[in-house]
XYZ file of C-alpha atoms in Angstrom:
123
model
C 103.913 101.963 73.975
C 101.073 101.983 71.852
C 98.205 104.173 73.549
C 95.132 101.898 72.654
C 97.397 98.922 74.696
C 97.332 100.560 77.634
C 93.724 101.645 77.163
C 92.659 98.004 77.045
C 95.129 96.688 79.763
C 93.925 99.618 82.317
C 89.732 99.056 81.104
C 90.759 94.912 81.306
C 92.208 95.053 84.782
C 90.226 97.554 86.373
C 86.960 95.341 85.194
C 88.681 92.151 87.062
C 90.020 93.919 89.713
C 86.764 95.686 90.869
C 84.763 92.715 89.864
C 87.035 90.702 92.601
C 85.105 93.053 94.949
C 81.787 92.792 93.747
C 81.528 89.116 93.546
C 82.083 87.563 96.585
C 82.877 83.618 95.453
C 85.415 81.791 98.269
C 88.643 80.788 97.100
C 90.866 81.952 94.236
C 88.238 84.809 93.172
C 88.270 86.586 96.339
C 91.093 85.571 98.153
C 93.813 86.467 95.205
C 92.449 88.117 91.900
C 92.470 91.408 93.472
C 96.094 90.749 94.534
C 97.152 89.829 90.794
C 95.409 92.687 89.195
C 95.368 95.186 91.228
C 99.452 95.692 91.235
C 99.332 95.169 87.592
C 96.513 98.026 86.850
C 98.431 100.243 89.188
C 101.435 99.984 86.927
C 99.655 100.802 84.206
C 97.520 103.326 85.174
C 101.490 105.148 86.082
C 102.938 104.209 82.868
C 99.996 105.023 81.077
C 99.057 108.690 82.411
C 101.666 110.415 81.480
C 101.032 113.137 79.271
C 103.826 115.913 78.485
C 103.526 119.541 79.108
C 101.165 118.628 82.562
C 102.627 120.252 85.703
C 101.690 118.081 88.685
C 102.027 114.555 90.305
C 100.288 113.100 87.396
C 103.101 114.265 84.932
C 105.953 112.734 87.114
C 107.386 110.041 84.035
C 107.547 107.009 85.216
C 109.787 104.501 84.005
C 109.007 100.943 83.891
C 111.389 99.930 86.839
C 110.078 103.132 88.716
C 106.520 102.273 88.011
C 107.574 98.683 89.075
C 109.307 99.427 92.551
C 106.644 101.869 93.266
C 104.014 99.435 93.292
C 105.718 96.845 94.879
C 106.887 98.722 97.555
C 103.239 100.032 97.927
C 102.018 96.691 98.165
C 104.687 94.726 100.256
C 104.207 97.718 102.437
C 100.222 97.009 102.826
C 101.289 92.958 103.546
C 103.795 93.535 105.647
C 101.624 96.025 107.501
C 99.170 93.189 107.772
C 101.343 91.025 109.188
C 102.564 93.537 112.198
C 98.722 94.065 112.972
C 98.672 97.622 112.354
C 95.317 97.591 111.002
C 92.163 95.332 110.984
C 92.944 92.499 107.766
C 93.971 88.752 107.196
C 98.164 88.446 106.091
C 98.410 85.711 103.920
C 102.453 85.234 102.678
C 101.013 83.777 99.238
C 99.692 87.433 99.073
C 103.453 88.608 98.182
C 103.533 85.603 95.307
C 100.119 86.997 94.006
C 101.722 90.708 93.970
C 104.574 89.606 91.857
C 102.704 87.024 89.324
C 100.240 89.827 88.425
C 102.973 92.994 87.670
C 105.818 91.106 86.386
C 104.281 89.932 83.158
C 102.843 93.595 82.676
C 106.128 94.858 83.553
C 108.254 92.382 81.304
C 105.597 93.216 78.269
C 106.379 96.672 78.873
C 109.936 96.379 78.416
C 109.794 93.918 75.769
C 107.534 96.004 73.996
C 109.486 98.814 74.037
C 112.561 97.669 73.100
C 110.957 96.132 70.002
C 109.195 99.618 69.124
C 112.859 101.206 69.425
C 111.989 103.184 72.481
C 110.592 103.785 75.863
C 107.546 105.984 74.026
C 103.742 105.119 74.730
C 102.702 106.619 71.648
């Protein structure tokens, strides 16, 4: 994928994502932006950081259905987590709705994106 894309997508959803944080308005804003961009900028920060000839974590190649289950497990994980009590937060069900609607669209331009450029390349 084109390397200025992912640029924009991680700068776009790390500014909502982090701005979900710093302004503290009830409802939608603060209750589920952060759980609709957050899972979305995580995919994209792993499809995006790749960079052959690194040794490391960060060069592990992600593919979009690795970058995809990773997140999602990562996330349902933190929910589900929530919901057993193991730490101090609110579980909210609709958080697992929020998870999905924010990476899937990512994750479907990704593919759909790729297949059009001929290839799974971000460059």
């Amino acid at each position: 994928m084109n390397v200025r894309i992912w640029k924009v997508a991680v700068i776009v959803l790390g500014i909502i994502s982090l701005s979900s944080g710093l302004l503290k308005t009830p409802g939608f804003w603060s209750s589920y932006l952060l759980d609709i961009a957050g899972p979305a900028w995580g995919y994209v920060l792993l499809r995006a950081q790749y960079k052959a000839g690194d040794s490391g974590f960060l060069s592990i190649r992600f593919s979009p259905e690795g970058a995809l289950l990773t997140i999602v497990i990562i996330c349902f994980a933190i929910e589900t987590a929530q919901y057993f009590e193991l730490y101090r937060a609110h579980f909210d069900p609709f958080d697992y709705l929020a998870y999905i609607s924010g990476i899937l669209p990512v994750y479907l331009f990704d593919r759909l994106w790729g297949r059009s450029r001929g290839s799974d390349s971000k460059n």
